[in-house]
CSV table of C-alpha atoms in Angstrom, one decimal:
chain,number,residue,atom,x,y,z
A,27,MET,CA,81.8,114.8,106.9
A,28,LEU,CA,82.4,117.8,104.8
A,29,ASP,CA,85.6,119.8,105.1
A,30,ILE,CA,84.7,122.8,107.3
A,31,SER,CA,87.2,125.0,105.4
A,32,LEU,CA,85.1,124.3,102.3
A,33,LEU,CA,82.0,125.6,104.1
A,34,ARG,CA,83.9,128.7,105.2
A,35,LYS,CA,85.2,129.5,101.7
A,36,GLU,CA,82.2,128.4,99.5
A,37,LEU,CA,79.2,128.4,101.9
A,38,GLY,CA,76.7,129.6,99.2
A,39,ARG,CA,77.8,127.1,96.6
A,40,ILE,CA,77.8,124.2,99.0
A,41,ALA,CA,74.3,125.2,100.2
A,42,CYS,CA,73.1,125.2,96.6
A,43,LEU,CA,74.6,121.7,96.0
A,44,LEU,CA,73.0,120.3,99.1
A,45,LYS,CA,69.7,121.8,98.1
A,46,THR,CA,69.7,119.5,95.1
A,47,ARG,CA,69.8,116.6,97.6
A,48,GLY,CA,66.8,117.9,99.4
A,49,PHE,CA,68.9,119.2,102.3
A,50,CYS,CA,68.5,122.8,103.5
A,51,LEU,CA,71.8,123.9,105.0
A,52,ASP,CA,71.2,126.2,108.0
A,53,ILE,CA,73.5,129.0,106.9
A,54,PRO,CA,72.7,131.4,109.9
A,55,LYS,CA,73.4,128.6,112.4
A,56,PHE,CA,76.7,127.7,110.8
A,57,GLU,CA,77.8,131.4,110.7
A,58,TYR,CA,76.8,131.8,114.3
A,59,LEU,CA,78.7,128.7,115.4
A,60,ASP,CA,81.8,129.6,113.4
A,61,ASN,CA,81.8,133.2,114.5
A,62,SER,CA,81.5,132.2,118.1
A,63,ARG,CA,84.5,129.9,117.7
A,64,LYS,CA,86.5,132.7,116.2
A,65,ASN,CA,85.5,135.1,119.0
A,66,ILE,CA,86.5,132.6,121.7
A,67,GLN,CA,89.8,131.9,119.9
A,68,GLN,CA,90.6,135.6,119.6
A,69,GLU,CA,89.7,136.2,123.2
A,70,THR,CA,91.9,133.3,124.2
A,71,GLU,CA,94.8,134.6,122.2
A,72,MET,CA,94.4,138.1,123.7
A,73,LEU,CA,94.4,136.6,127.2
A,74,GLN,CA,97.4,134.5,126.5
A,75,ALA,CA,99.3,137.5,125.1
A,76,LYS,CA,98.3,139.5,128.2
A,77,ARG,CA,99.5,136.7,130.5
A,78,ASN,CA,102.9,136.7,128.7
A,79,TYR,CA,103.1,140.5,128.9
A,80,LEU,CA,102.3,140.6,132.6
A,81,ALA,CA,104.8,137.8,133.3
A,82,LYS,CA,107.5,139.8,131.5
A,83,GLN,CA,106.6,143.0,133.4
A,84,VAL,CA,106.7,141.2,136.7
A,85,GLY,CA,110.1,139.8,135.9
A,86,GLN,CA,111.4,143.3,135.0
A,87,LEU,CA,110.0,144.9,138.2
A,88,LYS,CA,111.4,142.2,140.4
A,89,ALA,CA,114.8,142.7,138.8
A,90,GLN,CA,114.6,146.4,139.7
A,91,GLY,CA,113.5,145.6,143.2
A,92,LEU,CA,110.1,147.2,142.7
A,93,GLY,CA,106.7,146.0,143.9
A,94,THR,CA,104.7,143.6,141.7
A,95,GLU,CA,101.5,143.1,143.8
A,96,ASP,CA,99.1,144.8,141.4
A,97,LEU,CA,100.4,143.0,138.3
A,98,MET,CA,100.5,139.6,140.2
A,99,SER,CA,96.9,140.2,141.2
A,100,GLU,CA,95.9,140.9,137.6
A,101,SER,CA,97.7,137.9,136.2
A,102,GLN,CA,96.3,135.5,138.7
A,103,SER,CA,92.8,136.0,137.3
A,104,ILE,CA,93.9,134.9,133.8
A,105,PRO,CA,94.2,131.1,134.3
A,106,LYS,CA,90.6,130.9,135.5
A,107,ALA,CA,89.4,133.0,132.5
A,108,LEU,CA,91.4,130.8,130.1
A,109,LYS,CA,89.9,127.7,131.6
A,110,ASN,CA,86.4,129.1,131.2
A,111,LEU,CA,87.2,129.9,127.5
A,112,GLU,CA,88.6,126.4,127.0
A,113,ASP,CA,85.4,124.9,128.4
A,114,LYS,CA,83.3,127.1,126.1
A,115,LEU,CA,85.4,126.2,123.1
A,116,SER,CA,85.1,122.5,123.9
A,117,SER,CA,81.3,122.7,124.2
A,118,LEU,CA,81.1,124.8,121.0
A,119,SER,CA,83.4,122.3,119.1
A,120,ASN,CA,80.9,119.5,120.0
A,121,ASP,CA,78.0,121.7,118.7
A,122,ILE,CA,80.0,122.3,115.4
A,123,ASN,CA,80.7,118.6,115.0
A,124,ASP,CA,77.1,117.7,115.6
A,125,PHE,CA,76.2,120.3,112.9
A,126,LEU,CA,78.7,118.8,110.5
A,127,TYR,CA,77.6,115.3,111.2
A,128,SER,CA,74.1,116.1,110.1
A,129,ILE,CA,75.2,117.3,106.6
A,130,PRO,CA,75.2,114.8,103.7
A,131,ASN,CA,77.9,114.6,101.1
A,132,ILE,CA,77.8,116.9,98.1
A,133,PRO,CA,77.1,115.4,94.7
A,134,HIS,CA,79.9,114.9,92.1
A,135,PRO,CA,79.5,117.1,89.0
A,136,SER,CA,78.5,114.1,86.9
A,137,VAL,CA,75.5,113.3,89.1
A,138,PRO,CA,72.2,114.3,87.5
A,139,ILE,CA,70.1,116.8,89.4
A,140,GLY,CA,66.8,115.4,90.6
A,141,LEU,CA,64.4,114.9,93.6
A,142,ASP,CA,63.8,111.1,93.6
A,143,SER,CA,64.1,107.8,91.7
A,144,GLU,CA,62.0,109.3,88.8
A,145,ASP,CA,64.9,111.4,88.0
A,146,ASN,CA,67.5,108.6,87.9
A,147,ILE,CA,69.2,107.9,84.5
A,148,GLU,CA,69.4,104.4,83.0
A,149,ILE,CA,72.9,103.8,81.7
A,150,ARG,CA,72.6,100.3,80.2
A,151,ARG,CA,70.9,97.0,80.2
A,152,TRP,CA,72.3,93.5,80.0
A,153,PHE,CA,70.5,90.3,78.9
A,154,PRO,CA,71.6,86.7,78.5
A,155,GLU,CA,71.7,85.6,74.9
A,156,GLY,CA,68.2,85.1,73.6
A,157,MET,CA,66.5,86.6,76.6
A,158,SER,CA,65.5,90.0,75.2
A,159,ILE,CA,63.2,91.5,72.5
A,160,LYS,CA,64.0,95.0,71.5
A,161,ASN,CA,66.0,95.6,74.7
A,162,GLU,CA,63.1,94.4,76.8
A,163,PRO,CA,63.0,91.1,78.9
A,164,LYS,CA,61.6,88.3,76.9
A,165,PRO,CA,58.3,87.1,78.6
A,166,PHE,CA,57.8,83.6,79.7
A,167,ASP,CA,55.4,81.4,77.8
A,168,PHE,CA,53.6,80.7,81.1
A,169,VAL,CA,52.4,82.8,84.0
A,170,PRO,CA,55.4,83.2,86.3
A,171,ARG,CA,55.1,82.5,90.0
A,172,ASP,CA,56.5,84.9,92.5
A,173,HIS,CA,59.5,84.1,94.6
A,174,VAL,CA,57.5,83.4,97.8
A,175,THR,CA,55.4,80.7,96.1
A,176,LEU,CA,58.4,79.2,94.5
A,177,GLY,CA,60.5,79.4,97.7
A,178,GLU,CA,57.9,77.8,99.9
A,179,SER,CA,57.9,74.6,97.9
A,180,LEU,CA,61.7,74.5,98.4
A,181,GLY,CA,61.9,75.1,102.1
A,182,LEU,CA,61.1,78.8,102.7
A,183,ASP,CA,59.0,79.3,105.8
A,184,LEU,CA,58.0,82.9,106.5
A,185,ASP,CA,55.3,81.9,109.0
A,186,LEU,CA,57.7,80.0,111.2
A,187,ALA,CA,60.1,83.0,111.2
A,188,SER,CA,57.2,85.3,112.0
A,189,ARG,CA,56.3,83.2,115.1
A,190,MET,CA,59.9,83.3,116.2
A,191,SER,CA,60.8,86.9,115.5
A,192,GLY,CA,57.9,88.9,114.0
A,193,SER,CA,57.4,90.1,110.5
A,194,ARG,CA,60.2,90.7,108.0
A,195,PHE,CA,62.3,87.7,109.1
A,196,LEU,CA,62.7,84.4,107.2
A,197,PHE,CA,63.5,80.7,108.0
A,198,MET,CA,64.9,78.5,105.3
A,199,LYS,CA,65.7,74.8,105.2
A,200,GLY,CA,66.7,72.2,102.7
A,201,LYS,CA,67.1,73.1,99.1
A,202,ILE,CA,66.5,76.8,99.3
A,203,ALA,CA,69.0,77.1,102.2
A,204,LEU,CA,71.5,75.3,100.1
A,205,LEU,CA,70.9,77.6,97.2
A,206,HIS,CA,71.3,80.7,99.5
A,207,ARG,CA,74.6,79.4,100.8
A,208,ALA,CA,75.8,78.6,97.3
A,209,LEU,CA,75.2,82.1,96.2
A,210,SER,CA,77.3,83.5,99.0
A,211,GLN,CA,80.2,81.1,98.3
A,212,PHE,CA,80.1,81.8,94.6
A,213,MET,CA,80.3,85.5,95.2
A,214,LEU,CA,83.1,85.3,97.7
A,215,ASP,CA,85.1,83.0,95.4
A,216,LEU,CA,84.6,85.3,92.4
A,217,HIS,CA,85.6,88.4,94.2
A,218,THR,CA,88.7,86.9,96.0
A,219,LYS,CA,90.0,84.7,93.2
A,220,SER,CA,89.1,86.8,90.1
A,221,HIS,CA,88.8,90.4,91.4
A,222,GLY,CA,91.6,90.6,93.9
A,223,TYR,CA,89.7,91.3,97.1
A,224,GLU,CA,90.9,90.1,100.5
A,225,GLU,CA,88.2,88.1,102.4
A,226,CYS,CA,87.4,89.3,105.9
A,227,TYR,CA,85.4,88.0,108.8
A,228,THR,CA,84.2,91.0,110.8
A,229,PRO,CA,82.1,91.7,114.0
A,230,TYR,CA,78.4,91.9,113.6
A,231,VAL,CA,78.2,94.2,116.6
A,232,VAL,CA,79.9,97.6,116.7
A,233,ASN,CA,79.9,100.6,119.0
A,234,ALA,CA,78.3,104.0,118.3
A,235,ALA,CA,81.7,105.7,117.6
A,236,THR,CA,82.2,103.3,114.6
A,237,LEU,CA,78.7,104.2,113.2
A,238,TYR,CA,79.4,107.9,113.6
A,239,GLY,CA,82.7,107.3,111.7
A,240,THR,CA,81.0,105.6,108.7
A,241,GLY,CA,78.0,107.9,108.6
A,242,GLN,CA,75.2,105.6,109.9
A,243,LEU,CA,74.8,107.8,113.1
A,244,PRO,CA,73.2,110.1,113.8
A,245,LYS,CA,71.3,110.1,110.5
A,246,PHE,CA,70.0,106.5,110.5
A,247,LYS,CA,69.5,106.0,114.2
A,248,GLU,CA,65.9,104.9,113.8
A,249,ASP,CA,67.0,102.2,111.2
A,250,MET,CA,69.5,100.6,113.6
A,251,PHE,CA,69.0,97.8,116.1
A,252,ALA,CA,70.8,98.4,119.4
A,253,VAL,CA,72.2,95.7,121.7
A,254,VAL,CA,71.2,96.7,125.2
A,255,GLN,CA,72.7,94.5,128.1
A,256,GLY,CA,72.8,91.6,125.7
A,257,VAL,CA,69.2,92.0,124.5
A,258,LEU,CA,68.4,92.8,120.9
A,259,LYS,CA,66.3,95.9,120.9
A,260,GLN,CA,65.2,98.4,118.3
A,261,ASP,CA,66.9,101.7,119.1
A,262,SER,CA,63.8,104.0,118.8
A,263,GLY,CA,63.4,103.9,122.6
A,264,LEU,CA,66.8,105.1,123.5
A,265,ASP,CA,67.5,108.7,124.4
A,266,SER,CA,70.0,110.5,122.1
A,267,ASP,CA,72.1,111.6,125.1
A,268,LYS,CA,72.8,108.0,125.9
A,269,LEU,CA,74.6,107.5,122.7
A,270,ASN,CA,78.3,106.9,123.5
A,271,GLU,CA,81.1,104.7,122.5
A,272,GLU,CA,79.9,102.0,124.9
A,273,GLN,CA,76.5,101.6,123.1
A,274,GLN,CA,76.6,98.7,120.7
A,275,TYR,CA,74.6,98.1,117.5
A,276,LEU,CA,74.0,95.3,115.0
A,277,ILE,CA,75.6,96.2,111.7
A,278,SER,CA,73.3,97.2,108.8
A,279,THR,CA,76.1,96.4,106.3
A,280,SER,CA,79.6,95.1,106.5
A,281,GLU,CA,80.6,98.3,104.7
A,282,ILE,CA,80.7,99.6,108.3
A,283,THR,CA,83.3,97.2,109.6
A,284,LEU,CA,85.4,97.0,106.4
A,285,VAL,CA,85.7,100.7,106.0
A,286,SER,CA,86.5,101.0,109.7
A,287,ALA,CA,89.5,98.8,109.3
A,288,VAL,CA,91.5,101.9,108.5
A,289,SER,CA,89.8,104.2,111.1
A,290,GLY,CA,92.4,106.4,112.8
A,291,SER,CA,95.2,105.2,110.5
A,292,ILE,CA,97.8,107.0,108.5
A,293,LEU,CA,98.7,104.6,105.7
A,294,SER,CA,101.6,104.6,103.2
A,295,GLU,CA,100.6,105.4,99.7
A,296,ASP,CA,102.4,102.2,98.7
A,297,ASN,CA,99.7,100.2,100.6
A,298,LEU,CA,96.9,101.5,98.3
A,299,PRO,CA,94.5,100.4,97.0
A,300,ILE,CA,93.0,98.2,99.7
A,301,LYS,CA,90.3,95.9,98.5
A,302,LEU,CA,88.2,94.0,101.1
A,303,THR,CA,85.1,91.8,100.9
A,304,ALA,CA,83.0,90.0,103.5
A,305,HIS,CA,79.9,88.0,103.8
A,306,THR,CA,77.8,89.0,106.8
A,307,PRO,CA,74.2,89.2,108.0
A,308,CYS,CA,72.9,92.7,108.0
A,309,PHE,CA,70.2,94.1,110.3
A,310,ARG,CA,67.9,97.1,109.5
A,311,SER,CA,64.6,98.1,111.0
A,312,GLU,CA,63.5,99.4,107.6
A,313,ALA,CA,61.4,102.0,109.4
A,314,GLY,CA,61.2,104.2,106.3
A,315,SER,CA,59.9,101.5,103.9
A,316,GLY,CA,56.4,102.8,104.0
A,317,GLY,CA,54.9,99.3,104.1
A,318,ARG,CA,56.5,98.3,100.8
A,319,ASP,CA,57.5,94.6,100.1
A,320,VAL,CA,56.0,93.3,103.4
A,321,ARG,CA,55.6,89.9,101.7
A,322,GLY,CA,58.7,88.0,100.7
A,323,LEU,CA,62.5,88.5,100.8
A,324,ILE,CA,62.9,91.9,99.2
A,325,ARG,CA,62.9,93.9,102.4
A,326,GLN,CA,63.9,92.1,105.5
A,327,HIS,CA,65.0,93.1,109.0
A,328,GLN,CA,67.8,90.5,108.7
A,329,PHE,CA,69.4,89.6,105.4
A,330,ASP,CA,72.8,88.5,104.1
A,331,LYS,CA,75.2,90.5,101.8
A,332,VAL,CA,78.6,90.1,100.3
A,333,GLU,CA,80.1,93.6,100.5
A,334,LEU,CA,82.9,95.1,98.4
A,335,VAL,CA,85.0,97.9,99.7
A,336,GLN,CA,88.0,99.7,98.2
A,337,ILE,CA,90.1,102.3,100.1
A,338,VAL,CA,92.1,104.3,97.6
A,339,HIS,CA,94.1,107.3,96.6
A,340,PRO,CA,91.8,110.3,95.9
A,341,ASP,CA,93.2,110.5,92.3
A,342,PHE,CA,91.9,107.1,91.5
A,343,SER,CA,88.6,106.9,93.4
A,344,TYR,CA,86.3,107.3,90.3
A,345,ASP,CA,88.2,104.6,88.4
A,346,ALA,CA,87.7,102.4,91.5
A,347,LEU,CA,84.0,103.2,91.5
A,348,GLU,CA,83.7,102.0,87.9
A,349,MET,CA,85.8,98.9,88.8
A,350,VAL,CA,83.5,98.0,91.8
A,351,LEU,CA,80.5,98.4,89.5
A,352,ILE,CA,82.0,96.0,87.0
A,353,HIS,CA,82.8,93.5,89.7
A,354,ALA,CA,79.2,93.6,91.0
A,355,GLU,CA,77.9,93.3,87.4
A,356,LYS,CA,80.0,90.2,86.8
A,357,VAL,CA,78.0,88.3,89.4
A,358,LEU,CA,74.8,88.8,87.5
A,359,GLN,CA,76.4,88.1,84.2
A,360,LEU,CA,77.7,84.8,85.4
A,361,LEU,CA,74.3,84.0,86.9
A,362,ASN,CA,72.8,84.9,83.5
A,363,ILE,CA,70.2,87.2,85.1
A,364,PRO,CA,68.9,90.3,83.2
A,365,TYR,CA,69.8,93.6,84.9
A,366,ARG,CA,70.3,97.3,84.2
A,367,VAL,CA,72.6,100.0,85.6
A,368,VAL,CA,71.1,103.2,86.8
A,369,LEU,CA,72.9,106.4,87.8
A,370,LEU,CA,71.2,107.9,90.8
A,371,CYS,CA,70.2,111.6,90.8
A,372,SER,CA,71.2,113.9,93.6
A,373,GLY,CA,68.0,113.5,95.6
A,374,ASP,CA,68.1,109.7,95.6
A,375,MET,CA,71.6,109.1,96.8
A,376,GLY,CA,72.6,107.8,100.2
A,377,PHE,CA,73.8,110.2,102.9
A,378,CYS,CA,77.5,109.5,102.5
A,379,ALA,CA,77.7,109.1,98.7
A,380,ALA,CA,79.1,111.6,96.2
A,381,LYS,CA,78.0,109.4,93.3
A,382,THR,CA,76.0,106.1,93.2
A,383,TYR,CA,75.1,103.5,90.6
A,384,ASP,CA,72.3,101.0,91.3
A,385,LEU,CA,72.1,97.6,89.7
A,386,GLU,CA,68.5,96.4,89.2
A,387,VAL,CA,67.5,92.9,88.3
A,388,TRP,CA,64.5,91.8,86.4
A,389,LEU,CA,61.7,90.1,88.4
A,390,PRO,CA,59.2,88.4,86.1
A,391,SER,CA,56.4,88.2,88.7
A,392,GLN,CA,56.5,91.9,89.2
A,393,ASN,CA,57.2,92.8,85.6
A,394,ASN,CA,59.7,95.3,86.9
A,395,TRP,CA,63.3,96.0,87.7
A,396,ARG,CA,64.3,95.9,91.4
A,397,GLU,CA,67.5,97.1,93.1
A,398,ILE,CA,70.0,94.5,94.1
A,399,SER,CA,73.2,96.5,94.5
A,400,SER,CA,74.3,100.1,95.2
A,401,VAL,CA,77.8,101.1,94.4
A,402,SER,CA,79.0,104.4,95.8
A,403,ASN,CA,82.0,106.7,96.0
A,404,CYS,CA,82.0,108.5,99.3
A,405,GLU,CA,85.2,110.4,98.4
A,406,ALA,CA,86.8,111.7,101.7
A,407,PHE,CA,83.4,112.0,103.5
A,408,GLN,CA,83.8,108.8,105.7
A,409,ALA,CA,87.6,109.1,105.9
A,410,ARG,CA,87.3,112.6,107.4
A,411,ARG,CA,84.9,111.4,110.1
A,412,MET,CA,87.1,108.4,110.8
A,413,LYS,CA,90.4,110.3,110.6
A,414,SER,CA,91.6,107.8,107.9
A,415,ARG,CA,94.6,109.2,106.0
A,416,PHE,CA,97.6,108.3,104.0
A,417,ARG,CA,101.1,109.8,103.5
A,418,ASP,CA,102.0,110.4,99.8
A,419,LYS,CA,105.4,110.1,98.2
A,420,ASN,CA,106.2,113.7,99.1
A,421,GLY,CA,105.4,113.1,102.8
A,422,LYS,CA,102.1,115.1,102.7
A,423,ILE,CA,99.2,113.6,104.6
A,424,ASN,CA,95.8,113.5,102.9
A,425,TYR,CA,92.4,111.9,103.5
A,426,LEU,CA,91.7,108.5,101.8
A,427,HIS,CA,88.7,107.9,99.5
A,428,THR,CA,86.3,105.0,100.2
A,429,ILE,CA,84.2,103.1,97.7
A,430,ASN,CA,81.6,100.5,98.7
A,431,GLY,CA,79.2,98.3,96.8
A,432,SER,CA,77.0,95.2,97.3
A,433,GLY,CA,78.5,92.3,95.5
A,434,LEU,CA,75.6,91.2,96.0
A,435,ALA,CA,72.7,91.2,98.3
A,436,ILE,CA,72.2,87.5,98.7
A,437,GLY,CA,68.5,87.4,99.5
A,438,ARG,CA,67.7,89.5,96.5
A,439,ALA,CA,70.0,87.4,94.3
A,440,LEU,CA,68.1,84.4,95.6
A,441,VAL,CA,64.8,86.1,94.6
A,442,ALA,CA,66.2,86.8,91.1
A,443,VAL,CA,67.4,83.2,90.6
A,444,LEU,CA,64.1,81.7,91.7
A,445,GLU,CA,62.0,83.9,89.4
A,446,ASN,CA,64.2,83.9,86.3
A,447,TYR,CA,65.1,80.2,86.4
A,448,GLN,CA,61.6,78.9,87.2
A,449,GLN,CA,59.9,76.3,85.0
A,450,PRO,CA,56.2,75.7,84.4
A,451,ASP,CA,56.0,73.0,87.1
A,452,GLY,CA,57.5,75.2,89.7
A,453,SER,CA,61.0,73.6,89.6
A,454,ILE,CA,64.1,75.8,89.5
A,455,VAL,CA,67.0,75.3,87.1
A,456,VAL,CA,70.2,75.7,89.0
A,457,PRO,CA,72.5,78.3,87.3
A,458,LYS,CA,75.6,76.6,86.0
A,459,VAL,CA,78.0,78.6,88.1
A,460,LEU,CA,76.2,77.5,91.3
A,461,ARG,CA,76.2,73.8,90.6
A,462,PRO,CA,79.7,73.1,91.9
A,463,TYR,CA,78.5,74.5,95.3
A,464,MET,CA,75.3,72.3,95.2
A,465,ASP,CA,76.6,68.8,94.7
A,466,ASN,CA,76.2,69.4,90.9
A,467,MET,CA,72.4,69.5,91.1
A,468,GLU,CA,70.9,70.8,87.9
A,469,ILE,CA,67.2,71.2,88.9
A,470,LEU,CA,65.5,71.9,92.3
A,471,TYR,CA,62.1,70.2,92.3
A,472,PRO,CA,59.3,71.3,94.6
A,473,SER,CA,59.2,69.2,97.8
A,474,SER,CA,55.8,67.8,97.0
A,475,ARG,CA,57.2,66.1,93.9
């Protein structure tokens, strides 16, 4: 959530910045809401002053033995008027909060201005030794299979999952399930043992208040799955007025639960930075996908992810952003998978982000780069919504900054391993860093072999 004082002081500038994100700030509405608040507060202060004045006058008249009936009658109407103003202010405060909740974060000055992914800027590419020609991925000397064809021979069963749950779910068994688990264990070990993150186990179900705090609600209501009386149900059928702290949802990312670990807290500066990681399933309806990637593991309703979160002092949040990016990159470097780093433009960033990098892996079957991780600095946007603060060495209380990143999306990492490590016969060479997690297997052969 943006600082309302920033809107009051620099409304025009903020509106221009938000426009670069494709968001039109309703300036007249904000001015109406804010002026209404001012008027109610001024009226309240006037009534309070009048109440105090009348009380003082009544006291003086009583001391002189004079009548106070008229003043008493006038003063008795004030509490009811103040209560009415208090109710109006409470209702108006809710309207102001709803307005603020709808506004995305403003982009950092280093973010390129643009409308969509066409305006993103490639920062760098990384290739394993001998796997590039003129900074392009070296092609296979055979026609590469896609990850679905490769996976099905190793235990991937999309048809079975579809019969159980519908489209965009998967069922894995045998070798591919083992490879999927190895990826998650490898990532967690790397981030906890080498990068200094504390491993967490978090709830997969959270209440609406938690999602408002981290920015998923109300913006992404249609992409969430709600848990209604113990039944998994897509939230599109729920009325917005039923949203309350008792409503529960399946998490779309463990960023939600990791960042919420400091919700409502005032931390000591000495406790910063906080570095957390978790492996969880994630649930998204993907309503806005426009039919893309229906086949395969790229875009699923349920998928797994190892998430990285840092909660830091504002002075160091952009250093932390670069650090989280390096940590996510290290996963792909150790897996020896070609990737590139892309800086997202203003119109392509997520709702809470002030700056975002994407990591994109090379998929031979698509002859294209596909996103596998987003690393974002949300600055104080989430912390302000969650009331997450810290006390500095001078005793001043400030909002924390939050950084999050996928480290990595496990299903998409699985896709990248299958496609980049495939051999002409459909077998898969197991990346060396994964072999200790797979009983030292070096090659996964198709089940028909």
